[in-house]
Coordinates of C-alpha atoms in Angstrom, one line a residue:
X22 CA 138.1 20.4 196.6
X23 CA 134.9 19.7 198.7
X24 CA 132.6 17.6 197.2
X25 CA 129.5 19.3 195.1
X26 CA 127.2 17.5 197.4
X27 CA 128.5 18.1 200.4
X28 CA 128.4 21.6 199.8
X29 CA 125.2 21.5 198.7
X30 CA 123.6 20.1 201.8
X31 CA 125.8 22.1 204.2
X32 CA 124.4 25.5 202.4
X33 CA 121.3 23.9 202.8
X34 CA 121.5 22.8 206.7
X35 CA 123.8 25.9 207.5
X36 CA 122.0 28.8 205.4
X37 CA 123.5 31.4 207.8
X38 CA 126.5 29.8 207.8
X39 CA 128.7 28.1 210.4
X40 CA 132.0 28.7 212.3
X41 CA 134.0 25.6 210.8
X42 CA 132.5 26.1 207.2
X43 CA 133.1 30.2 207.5
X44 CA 136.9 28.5 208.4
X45 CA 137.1 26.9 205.1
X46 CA 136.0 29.4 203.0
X47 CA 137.9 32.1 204.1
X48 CA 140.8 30.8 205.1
X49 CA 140.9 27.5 202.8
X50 CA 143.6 24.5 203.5
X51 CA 146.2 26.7 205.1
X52 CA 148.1 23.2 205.7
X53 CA 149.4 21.3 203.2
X54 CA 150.8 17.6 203.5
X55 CA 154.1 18.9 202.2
X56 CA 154.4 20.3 205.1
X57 CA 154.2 17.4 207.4
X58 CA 156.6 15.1 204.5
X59 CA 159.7 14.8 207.2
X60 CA 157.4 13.1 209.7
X61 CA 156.5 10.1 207.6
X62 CA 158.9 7.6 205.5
X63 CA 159.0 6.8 201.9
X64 CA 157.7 3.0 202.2
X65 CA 155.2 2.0 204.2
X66 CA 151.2 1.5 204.4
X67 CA 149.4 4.3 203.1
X68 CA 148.4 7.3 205.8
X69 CA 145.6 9.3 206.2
X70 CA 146.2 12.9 204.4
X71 CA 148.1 14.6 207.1
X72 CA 146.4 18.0 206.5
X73 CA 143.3 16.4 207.4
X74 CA 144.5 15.1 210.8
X75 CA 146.0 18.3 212.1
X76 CA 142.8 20.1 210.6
X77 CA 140.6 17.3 212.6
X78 CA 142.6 18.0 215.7
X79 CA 143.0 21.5 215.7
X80 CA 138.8 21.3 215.5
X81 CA 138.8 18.4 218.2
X82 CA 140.5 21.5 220.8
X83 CA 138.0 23.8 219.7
X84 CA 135.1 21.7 220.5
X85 CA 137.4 20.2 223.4
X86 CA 136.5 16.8 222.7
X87 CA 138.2 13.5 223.2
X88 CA 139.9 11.5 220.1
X89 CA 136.6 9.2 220.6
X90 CA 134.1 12.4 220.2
X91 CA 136.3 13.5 217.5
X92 CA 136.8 10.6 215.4
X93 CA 132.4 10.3 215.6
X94 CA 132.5 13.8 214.7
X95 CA 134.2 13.6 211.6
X96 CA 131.9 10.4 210.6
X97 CA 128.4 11.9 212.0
X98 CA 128.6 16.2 211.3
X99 CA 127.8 17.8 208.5
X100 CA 130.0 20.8 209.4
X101 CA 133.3 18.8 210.0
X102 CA 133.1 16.5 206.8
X103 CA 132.6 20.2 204.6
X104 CA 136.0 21.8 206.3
X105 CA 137.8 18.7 205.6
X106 CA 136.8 17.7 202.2
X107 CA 135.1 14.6 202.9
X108 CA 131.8 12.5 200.8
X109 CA 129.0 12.7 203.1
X110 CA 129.1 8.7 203.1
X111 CA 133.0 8.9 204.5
X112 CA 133.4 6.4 207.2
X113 CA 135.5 8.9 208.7
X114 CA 138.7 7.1 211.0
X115 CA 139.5 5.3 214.0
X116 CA 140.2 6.9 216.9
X117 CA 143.3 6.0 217.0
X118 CA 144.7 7.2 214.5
X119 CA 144.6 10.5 216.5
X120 CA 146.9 9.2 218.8
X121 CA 149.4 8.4 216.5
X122 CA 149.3 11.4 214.6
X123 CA 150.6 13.1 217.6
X124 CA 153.4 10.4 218.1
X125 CA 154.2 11.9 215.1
X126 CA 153.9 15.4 216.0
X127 CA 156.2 15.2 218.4
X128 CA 159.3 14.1 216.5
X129 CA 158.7 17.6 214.7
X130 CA 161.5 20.0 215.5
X131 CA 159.3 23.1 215.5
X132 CA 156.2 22.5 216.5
X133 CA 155.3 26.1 216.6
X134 CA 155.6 26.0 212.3
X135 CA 151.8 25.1 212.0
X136 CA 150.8 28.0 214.3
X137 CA 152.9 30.1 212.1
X138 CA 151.3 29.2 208.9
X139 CA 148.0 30.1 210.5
X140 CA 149.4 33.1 210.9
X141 CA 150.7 33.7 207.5
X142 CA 147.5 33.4 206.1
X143 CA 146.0 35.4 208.3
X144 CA 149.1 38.5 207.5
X145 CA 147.9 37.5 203.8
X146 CA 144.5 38.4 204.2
X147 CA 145.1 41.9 206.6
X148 CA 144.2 39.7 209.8
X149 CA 147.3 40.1 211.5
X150 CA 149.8 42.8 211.4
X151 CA 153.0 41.2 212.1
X152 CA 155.1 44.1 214.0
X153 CA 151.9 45.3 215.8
X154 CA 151.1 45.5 219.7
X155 CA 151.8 42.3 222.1
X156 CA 151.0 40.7 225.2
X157 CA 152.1 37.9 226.8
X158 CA 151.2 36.5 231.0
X159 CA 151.3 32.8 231.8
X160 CA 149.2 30.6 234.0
X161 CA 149.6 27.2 235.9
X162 CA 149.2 24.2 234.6
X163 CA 147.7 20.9 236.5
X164 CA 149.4 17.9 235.6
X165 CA 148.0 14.4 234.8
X166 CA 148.9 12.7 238.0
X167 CA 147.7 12.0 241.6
X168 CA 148.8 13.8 244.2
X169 CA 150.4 12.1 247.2
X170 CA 152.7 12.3 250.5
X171 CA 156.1 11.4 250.5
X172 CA 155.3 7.8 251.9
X173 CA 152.7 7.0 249.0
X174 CA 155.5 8.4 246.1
X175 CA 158.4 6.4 247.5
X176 CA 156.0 3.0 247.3
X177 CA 155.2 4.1 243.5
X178 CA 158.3 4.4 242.4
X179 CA 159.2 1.2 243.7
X180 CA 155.5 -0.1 242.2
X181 CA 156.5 1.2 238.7
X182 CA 160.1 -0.3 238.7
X183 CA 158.8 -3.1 239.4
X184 CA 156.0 -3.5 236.8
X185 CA 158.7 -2.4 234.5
X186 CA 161.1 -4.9 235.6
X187 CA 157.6 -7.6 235.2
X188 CA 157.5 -6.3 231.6
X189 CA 161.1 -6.3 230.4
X190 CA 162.7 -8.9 232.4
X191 CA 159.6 -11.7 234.1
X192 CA 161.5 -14.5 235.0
X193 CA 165.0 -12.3 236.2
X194 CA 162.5 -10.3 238.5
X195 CA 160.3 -13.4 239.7
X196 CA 163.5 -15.2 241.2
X197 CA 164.5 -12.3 243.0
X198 CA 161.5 -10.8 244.1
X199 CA 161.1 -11.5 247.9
X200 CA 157.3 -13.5 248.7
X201 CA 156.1 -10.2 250.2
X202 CA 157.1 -7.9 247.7
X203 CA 153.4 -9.0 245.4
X204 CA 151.4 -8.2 248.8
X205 CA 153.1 -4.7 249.5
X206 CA 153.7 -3.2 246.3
X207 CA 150.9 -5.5 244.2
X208 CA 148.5 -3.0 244.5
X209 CA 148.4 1.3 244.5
X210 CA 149.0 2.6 248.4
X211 CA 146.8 4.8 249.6
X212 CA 146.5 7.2 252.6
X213 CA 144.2 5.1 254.5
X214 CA 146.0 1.7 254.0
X215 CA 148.9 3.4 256.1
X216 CA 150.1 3.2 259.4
X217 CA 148.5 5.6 261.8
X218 CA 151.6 6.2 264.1
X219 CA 154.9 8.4 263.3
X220 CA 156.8 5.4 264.6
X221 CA 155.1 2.9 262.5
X222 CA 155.2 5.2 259.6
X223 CA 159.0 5.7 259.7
X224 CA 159.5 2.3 259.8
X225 CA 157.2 1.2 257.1
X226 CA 159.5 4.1 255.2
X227 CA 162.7 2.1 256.1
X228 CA 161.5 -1.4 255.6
X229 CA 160.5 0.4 251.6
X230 CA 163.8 2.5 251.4
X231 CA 165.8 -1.1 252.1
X232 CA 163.8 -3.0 249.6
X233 CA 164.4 -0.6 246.9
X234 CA 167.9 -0.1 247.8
X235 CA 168.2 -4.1 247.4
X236 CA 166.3 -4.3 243.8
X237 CA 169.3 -0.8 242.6
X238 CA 171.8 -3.5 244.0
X239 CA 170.7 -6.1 242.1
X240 CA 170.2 -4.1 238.9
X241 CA 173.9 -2.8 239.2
X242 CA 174.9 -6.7 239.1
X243 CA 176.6 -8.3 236.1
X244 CA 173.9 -10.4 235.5
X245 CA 171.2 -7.9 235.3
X246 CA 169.2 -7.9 232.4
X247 CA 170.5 -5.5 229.4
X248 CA 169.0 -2.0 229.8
X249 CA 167.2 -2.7 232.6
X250 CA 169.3 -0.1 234.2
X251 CA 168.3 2.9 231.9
X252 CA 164.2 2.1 232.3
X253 CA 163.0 5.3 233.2
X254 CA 161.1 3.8 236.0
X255 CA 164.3 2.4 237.3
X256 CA 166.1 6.1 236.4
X257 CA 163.3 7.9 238.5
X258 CA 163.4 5.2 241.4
X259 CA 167.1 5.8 241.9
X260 CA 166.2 9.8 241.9
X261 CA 163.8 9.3 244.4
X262 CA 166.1 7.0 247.0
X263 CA 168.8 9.4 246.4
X264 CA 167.0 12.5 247.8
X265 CA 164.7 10.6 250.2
X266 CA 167.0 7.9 251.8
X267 CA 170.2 8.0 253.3
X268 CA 172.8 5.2 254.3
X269 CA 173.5 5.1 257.9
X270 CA 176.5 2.0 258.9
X271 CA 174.9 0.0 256.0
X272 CA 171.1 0.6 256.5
X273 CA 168.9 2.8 254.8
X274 CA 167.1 5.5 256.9
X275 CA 164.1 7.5 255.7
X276 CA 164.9 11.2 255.8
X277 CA 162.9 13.8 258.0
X278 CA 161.1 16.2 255.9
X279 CA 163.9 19.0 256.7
X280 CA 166.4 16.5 256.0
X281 CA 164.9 15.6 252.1
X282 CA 167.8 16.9 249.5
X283 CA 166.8 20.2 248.0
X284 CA 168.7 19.3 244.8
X285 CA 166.2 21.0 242.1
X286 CA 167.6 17.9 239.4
X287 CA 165.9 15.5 242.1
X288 CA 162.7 16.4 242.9
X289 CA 159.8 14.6 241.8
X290 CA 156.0 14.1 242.5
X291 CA 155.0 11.7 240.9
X292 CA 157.1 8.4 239.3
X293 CA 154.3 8.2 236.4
X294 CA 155.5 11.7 235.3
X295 CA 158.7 12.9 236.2
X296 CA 158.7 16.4 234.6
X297 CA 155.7 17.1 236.6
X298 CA 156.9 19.8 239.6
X299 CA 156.0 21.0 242.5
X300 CA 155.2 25.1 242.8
X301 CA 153.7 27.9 244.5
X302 CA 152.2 31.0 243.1
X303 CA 150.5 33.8 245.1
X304 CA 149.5 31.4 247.5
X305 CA 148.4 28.9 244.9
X306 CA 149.8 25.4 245.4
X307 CA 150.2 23.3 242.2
X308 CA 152.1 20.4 240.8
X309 CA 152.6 20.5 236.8
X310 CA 154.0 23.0 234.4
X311 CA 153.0 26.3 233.5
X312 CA 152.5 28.2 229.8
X313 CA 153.2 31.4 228.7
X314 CA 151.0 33.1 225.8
X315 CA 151.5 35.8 223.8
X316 CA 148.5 37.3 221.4
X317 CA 148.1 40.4 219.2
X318 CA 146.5 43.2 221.0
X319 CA 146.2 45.6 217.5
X320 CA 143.4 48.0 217.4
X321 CA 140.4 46.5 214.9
X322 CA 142.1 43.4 214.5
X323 CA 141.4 40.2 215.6
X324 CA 143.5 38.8 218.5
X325 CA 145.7 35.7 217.7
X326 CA 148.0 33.6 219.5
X327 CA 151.6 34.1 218.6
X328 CA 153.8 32.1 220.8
X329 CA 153.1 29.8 223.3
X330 CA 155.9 28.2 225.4
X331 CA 155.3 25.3 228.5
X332 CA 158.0 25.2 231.2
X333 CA 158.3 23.1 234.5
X334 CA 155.9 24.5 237.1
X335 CA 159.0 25.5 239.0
X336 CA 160.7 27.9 236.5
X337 CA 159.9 31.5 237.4
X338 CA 158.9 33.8 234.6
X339 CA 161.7 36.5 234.0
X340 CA 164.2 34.2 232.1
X341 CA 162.0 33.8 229.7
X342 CA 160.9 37.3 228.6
X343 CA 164.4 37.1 226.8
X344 CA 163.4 33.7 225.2
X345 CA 160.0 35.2 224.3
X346 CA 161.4 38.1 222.5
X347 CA 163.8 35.8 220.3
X348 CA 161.6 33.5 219.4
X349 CA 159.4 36.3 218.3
X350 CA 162.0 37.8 216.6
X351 CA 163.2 34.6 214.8
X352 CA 159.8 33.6 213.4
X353 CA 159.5 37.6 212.0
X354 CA 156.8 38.1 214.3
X355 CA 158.6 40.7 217.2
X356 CA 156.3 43.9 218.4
X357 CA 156.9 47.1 218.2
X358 CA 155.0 47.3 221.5
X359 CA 155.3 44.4 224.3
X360 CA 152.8 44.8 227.5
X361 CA 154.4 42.3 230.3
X362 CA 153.9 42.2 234.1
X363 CA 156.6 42.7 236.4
X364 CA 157.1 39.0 236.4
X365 CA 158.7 39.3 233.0
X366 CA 160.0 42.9 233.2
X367 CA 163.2 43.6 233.8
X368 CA 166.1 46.1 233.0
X369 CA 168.2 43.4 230.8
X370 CA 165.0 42.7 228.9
X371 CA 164.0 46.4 228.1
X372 CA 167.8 47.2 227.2
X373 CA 167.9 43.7 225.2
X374 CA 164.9 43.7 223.0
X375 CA 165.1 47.6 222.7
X376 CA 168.8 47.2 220.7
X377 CA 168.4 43.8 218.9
X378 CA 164.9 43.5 218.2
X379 CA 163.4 47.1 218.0
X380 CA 160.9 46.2 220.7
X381 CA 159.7 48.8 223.3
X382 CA 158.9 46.6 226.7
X383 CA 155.9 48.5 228.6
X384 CA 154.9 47.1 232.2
X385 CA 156.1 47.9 235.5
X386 CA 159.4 46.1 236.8
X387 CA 159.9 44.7 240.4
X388 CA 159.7 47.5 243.5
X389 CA 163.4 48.5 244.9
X390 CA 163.2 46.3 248.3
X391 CA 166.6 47.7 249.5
X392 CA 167.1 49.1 253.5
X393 CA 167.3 52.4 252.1
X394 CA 164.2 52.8 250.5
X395 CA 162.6 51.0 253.3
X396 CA 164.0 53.8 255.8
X397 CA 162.0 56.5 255.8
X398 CA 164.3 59.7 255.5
X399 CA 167.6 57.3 254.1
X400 CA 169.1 58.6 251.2
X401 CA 168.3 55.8 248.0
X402 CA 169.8 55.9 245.0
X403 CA 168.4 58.1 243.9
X404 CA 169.8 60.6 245.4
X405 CA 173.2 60.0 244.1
X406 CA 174.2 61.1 241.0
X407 CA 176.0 59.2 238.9
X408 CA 179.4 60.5 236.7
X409 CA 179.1 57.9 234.1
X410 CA 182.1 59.3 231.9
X411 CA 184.2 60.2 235.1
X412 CA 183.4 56.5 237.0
X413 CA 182.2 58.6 239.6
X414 CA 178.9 58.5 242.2
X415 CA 178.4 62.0 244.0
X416 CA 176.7 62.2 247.1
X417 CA 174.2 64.9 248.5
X418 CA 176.9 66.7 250.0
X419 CA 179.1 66.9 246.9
X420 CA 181.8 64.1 247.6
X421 CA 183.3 61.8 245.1
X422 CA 183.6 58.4 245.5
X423 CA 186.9 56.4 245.7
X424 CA 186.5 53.2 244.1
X425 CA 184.7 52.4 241.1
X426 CA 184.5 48.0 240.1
X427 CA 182.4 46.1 237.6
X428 CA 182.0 42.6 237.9
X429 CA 179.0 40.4 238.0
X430 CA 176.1 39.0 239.7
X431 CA 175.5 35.3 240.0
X432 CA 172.9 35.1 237.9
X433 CA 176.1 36.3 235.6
X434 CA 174.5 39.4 235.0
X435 CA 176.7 42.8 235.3
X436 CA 176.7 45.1 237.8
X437 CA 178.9 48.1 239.5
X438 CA 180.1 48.6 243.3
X439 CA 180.7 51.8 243.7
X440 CA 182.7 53.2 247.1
X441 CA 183.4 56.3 249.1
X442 CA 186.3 57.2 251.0
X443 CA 186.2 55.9 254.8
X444 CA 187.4 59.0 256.4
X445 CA 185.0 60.9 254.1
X446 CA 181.9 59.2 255.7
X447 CA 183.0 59.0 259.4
X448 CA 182.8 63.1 259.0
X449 CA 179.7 63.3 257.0
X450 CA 177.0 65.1 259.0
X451 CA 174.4 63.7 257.4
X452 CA 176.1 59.7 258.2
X453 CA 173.2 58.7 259.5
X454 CA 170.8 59.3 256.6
X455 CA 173.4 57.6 254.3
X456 CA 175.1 54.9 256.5
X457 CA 173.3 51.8 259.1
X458 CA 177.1 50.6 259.6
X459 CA 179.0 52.6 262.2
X460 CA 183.0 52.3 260.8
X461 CA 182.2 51.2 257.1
X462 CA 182.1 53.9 254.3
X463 CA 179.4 54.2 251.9
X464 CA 179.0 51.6 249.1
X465 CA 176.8 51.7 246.1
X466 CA 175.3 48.9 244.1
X467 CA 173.7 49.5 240.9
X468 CA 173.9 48.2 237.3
X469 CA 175.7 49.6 233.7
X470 CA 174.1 52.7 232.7
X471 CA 171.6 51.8 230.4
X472 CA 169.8 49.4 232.8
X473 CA 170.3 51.7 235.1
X474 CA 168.9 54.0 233.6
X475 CA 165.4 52.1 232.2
X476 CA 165.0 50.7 235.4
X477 CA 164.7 54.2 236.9
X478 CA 162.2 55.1 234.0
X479 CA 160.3 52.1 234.1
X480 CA 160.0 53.0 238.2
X481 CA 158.4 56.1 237.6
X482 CA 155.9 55.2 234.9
X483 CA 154.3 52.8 237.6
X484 CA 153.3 56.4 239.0
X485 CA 152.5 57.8 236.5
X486 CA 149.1 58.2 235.6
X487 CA 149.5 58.2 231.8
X488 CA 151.8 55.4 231.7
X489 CA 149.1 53.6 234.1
X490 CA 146.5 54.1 231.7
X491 CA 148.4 52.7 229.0
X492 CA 149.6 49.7 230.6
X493 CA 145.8 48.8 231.1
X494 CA 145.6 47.2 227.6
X495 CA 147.9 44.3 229.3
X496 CA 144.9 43.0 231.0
X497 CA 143.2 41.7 227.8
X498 CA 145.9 39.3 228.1
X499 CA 143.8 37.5 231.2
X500 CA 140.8 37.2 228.9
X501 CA 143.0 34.9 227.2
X502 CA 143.8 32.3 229.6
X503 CA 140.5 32.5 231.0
X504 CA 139.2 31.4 227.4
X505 CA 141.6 28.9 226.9
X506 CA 141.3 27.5 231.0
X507 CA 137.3 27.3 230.5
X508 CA 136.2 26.9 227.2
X509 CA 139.9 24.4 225.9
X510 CA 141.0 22.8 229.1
X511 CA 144.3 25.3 229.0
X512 CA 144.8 24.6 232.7
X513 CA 144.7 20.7 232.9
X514 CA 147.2 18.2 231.0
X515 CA 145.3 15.8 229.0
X516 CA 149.2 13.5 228.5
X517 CA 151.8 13.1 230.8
X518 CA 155.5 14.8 230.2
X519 CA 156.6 18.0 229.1
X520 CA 157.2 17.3 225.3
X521 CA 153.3 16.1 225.3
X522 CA 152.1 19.2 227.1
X523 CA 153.8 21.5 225.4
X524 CA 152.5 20.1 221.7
X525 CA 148.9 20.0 223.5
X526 CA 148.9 23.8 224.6
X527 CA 150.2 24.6 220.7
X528 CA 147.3 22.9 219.8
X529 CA 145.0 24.8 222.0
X530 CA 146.5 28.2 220.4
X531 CA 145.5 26.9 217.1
X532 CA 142.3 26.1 218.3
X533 CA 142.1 29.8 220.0
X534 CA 143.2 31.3 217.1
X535 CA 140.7 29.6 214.8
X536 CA 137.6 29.7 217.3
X537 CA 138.7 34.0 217.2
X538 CA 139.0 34.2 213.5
X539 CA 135.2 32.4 213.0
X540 CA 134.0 34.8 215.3
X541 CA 135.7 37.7 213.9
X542 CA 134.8 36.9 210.0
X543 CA 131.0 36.4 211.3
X544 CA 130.8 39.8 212.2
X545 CA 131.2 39.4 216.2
X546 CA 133.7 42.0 217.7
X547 CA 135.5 41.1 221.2
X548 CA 133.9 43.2 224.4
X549 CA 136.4 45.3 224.6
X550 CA 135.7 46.1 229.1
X551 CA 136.4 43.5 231.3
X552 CA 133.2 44.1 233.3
X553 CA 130.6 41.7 233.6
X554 CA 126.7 42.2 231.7
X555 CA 125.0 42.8 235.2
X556 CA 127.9 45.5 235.7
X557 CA 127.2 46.8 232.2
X558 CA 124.0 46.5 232.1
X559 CA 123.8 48.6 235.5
X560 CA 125.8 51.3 233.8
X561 CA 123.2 51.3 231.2

């Protein structure tokens, strides 16, 4: 219960009412410390209420605050101490106590349970309508490091081995260290402290690449110190050497760039976090993650968050639209209606969540790239028709074809080669239309009917006009991430590694979600064009 004078002076200070106290009345505690009873033990000091701290940092996202400006907040606003519950004279907490709260967070095996009992309450009270309309699009993420050149991330690595080693293993690491390790990896490397000249540069590369092949050596020893090999400073050192340096009759050689190993389990960009990955997007260079966010888009309802998932910056978007719709599914939260880009769409997914989940996919799917379709007057695919019952593709001119095999992708997908008859192409007429190759016969590549088939009517409703219209409710979807990018720091990574990010950006859909619902129960409807108030008011 909130404390009779706490409520009195917030109606007092607040008479038309605030976001966070509009929060508590409508919505109440929607967390409960039961909820949170698998993260702490049985013994122990006694913890702050853990409804409190999620509420406190659910609030801290919203106002985008640090655990210093939050912690103060709790002590020092009216506002804050009447959502949570608290005396006005409540010293509040230390600031670190936020921090490990999340420690705790993250040894939660569903971390997206506390978004769903947001969204429970808000189903309870006709907020949400849980097999409504969908959207979901994803955006880059920045990670928390410094960007650098191949020739500052090799010293690092080495750098952070060895201030590992310094903290594990001091006196092991001080009688092997060689005098002029402390003056060349002592300190950070930057650009400028580097040689100017290729030569010099390749063999201030070498002279690194042989001292950090001599501290793996001694590691692997006998008398290494237990579990110094499986540091993950030491882990990410030996990643680095092994796709940056290669033994040449006994010496180490830096690699050219052309020559680095392209083994995706071995990149890295930075030895401080190792999940962190290099990408490109539309031109847009990047080294993080990325997040993909789903909302509600239902007609005179607010818009929540419903899933949000974080990914190395390298993983492209179509596997997941399969992960997306499961997840949905398994929290009893999949649309009737899913609007995706291209990125997501394809003919799998629209077959998939069409038969198992109920789910109608609407967006456009990639463009058919293939030499036919490229050849103005070539016969496409089109133009075949296919004899599904028979196994059987017919030409324009009526023939049959002669071989008919299913087998699969290597994506492991499925997909069918279909073939004509060789002497039945050498006397087409038309060979040219159908046929670049001047002896081979005609060969078809195209996938089971039903994919087949949604990919050919996903094709045409990108022309069509209707369908375009329609598809246009997908762009509230970019609303979204610009919200959460400049208003709850979406876009940059406030902890390093994946696990971290991934419980921040569920926190940040919590925060949206609530920040959406304040503005909604106040009265405040969303502008439903995307054009800006000069442009409207202009149209006025």
């Amino acid at each position: 219960e909130i404390p009779t004078e706490t409520t009195r002076i917030a109606r007092a200070a607040f008479p038309k009412g605030a976001p966070f106290l509009r929060l508590r009345d409508e919505l109440g505690v929607f967390l409960t410390d039961q909820e949170f009873i698998d993260l702490y033990p049985r013994r122990g000091q006694p913890a702050a209420a853990p409804w409190r701290l999620m509420l406190i940092s659910v609030m801290q996202y919203a106002e985008h605050l640090t655990d210093r400006q939050a912690a103060d907040a709790v002590r020092g606003h009216l506002a804050w101490k009447y959502a949570l519950s608290l005396e006005l004279d409540d010293p509040g907490l230390d600031a670190s106590v936020l921090c490990e709260f999340r420690t705790r967070l993250l040894a939660a095996p569903e971390p997206l349970k506390w978004l769903d009992r947001l969204l429970s309450v808000c189903a309870e009270r006709g907020l949400l309508q849980r097999h409504g309309k969908q959207r979901t699009d994803s955006t880059h993420v920045l990670g928390a490091i410094r960007v650098m050149n191949r020739l500052e991330l090799i010293t690092e690595c080495l750098r952070a081995a060895l201030n590992a080693l310094a903290i594990v293993a001091p006196e092991w690491l001080r009688e092997r260290a060689a005098p002029e390790w402390y003056d060349r990896y002592g300190h950070r490397l930057d650009n400028y402290r580097l040689p100017k000249s290729d030569s010099g540069k390749q063999l201030y590369a070498d002279q690194v690449g042989q001292d950090g092949q001599l501290l793996l050596g001694l590691l692997a020893r006998d008398d290494a110190p237990q579990g110094s090999q499986h540091l993950s400073e030491v882990l990410t050192l030996n990643r680095c050497w092994q796709r940056q340096f290669t033994g040449l009759d006994g010496a180490v050689r830096f690699r050219l760039r052309e020559e680095v190993v392209k083994d995706r389990e071995l990149r890295l960009e930075s030895p401080y976090d190792p999940e962190a990955r290099y990408s490109t997007k539309r031109g847009r260079a990047w080294s993080g993650y990325k997040v993909h966010v789903s909302e509600t888009c239902d007609d005179n309802l607010p818009h929540l968050i419903t899933q949000v998932a974080t990914t190395t910056a390298e993983v492209h978007d179509a596997p997941l639209g399969q992960q997306i719709q499961a997840d949905l599914f398994r929290r009893d939260l999949q649309p009737t209606q899913h609007w995706v880009d291209a990125g997501y769409n394809a003919a799998e997914l629209i077959v998939r969540a069409k038969e198992l989940h109920g789910t109608e996919i609407i967006g456009p799917v990639r463009p058919n790239t293939s030499q036919a379709h490229r050849t103005p007057g070539a016969f496409t695919l089109r133009d075949f028709r296919i004899d599904w019952d028979k196994q059987k593709a017919i030409c324009p001119q009526g023939q049959e074809s002669e071989r008919w095999q299913v087998t699969k992708r290597k994506t492991g997908l499925p997909i069918i080669i279909t073939t004509f008859a060789e002497q039945t192409c050498q006397q087409c007429p038309v060979r040219t239309q159908c046929v670049k190759a001047k002896t081979r016969p005609k060969s078809l590549t195209f996938q089971p009917q039903a994919q087949q088939e949604a990919l050919h009517a996903a094709r045409d409703a990108m022309v069509d006009p209707d369908a375009q219209r329609r598809y246009q409710r997908r762009a509230g979807i970019e609303g979204t991430l610009s919200q959460g990018v400049r208003a709850f720091g979406l876009r940059h990574c406030r902890y390093r590694g994946l696990q971290k990010t991934s419980l921040q950006h569920v926190l940040i859909a919590l925060a949206i979600n609530v920040v959406r619902l304040c503005a909604w129960l106040d009265g405040e409807r969303p502008v439903r064009t995307r054009r800006s108030r000069f442009a409207q008011l202009r149209a006025a």
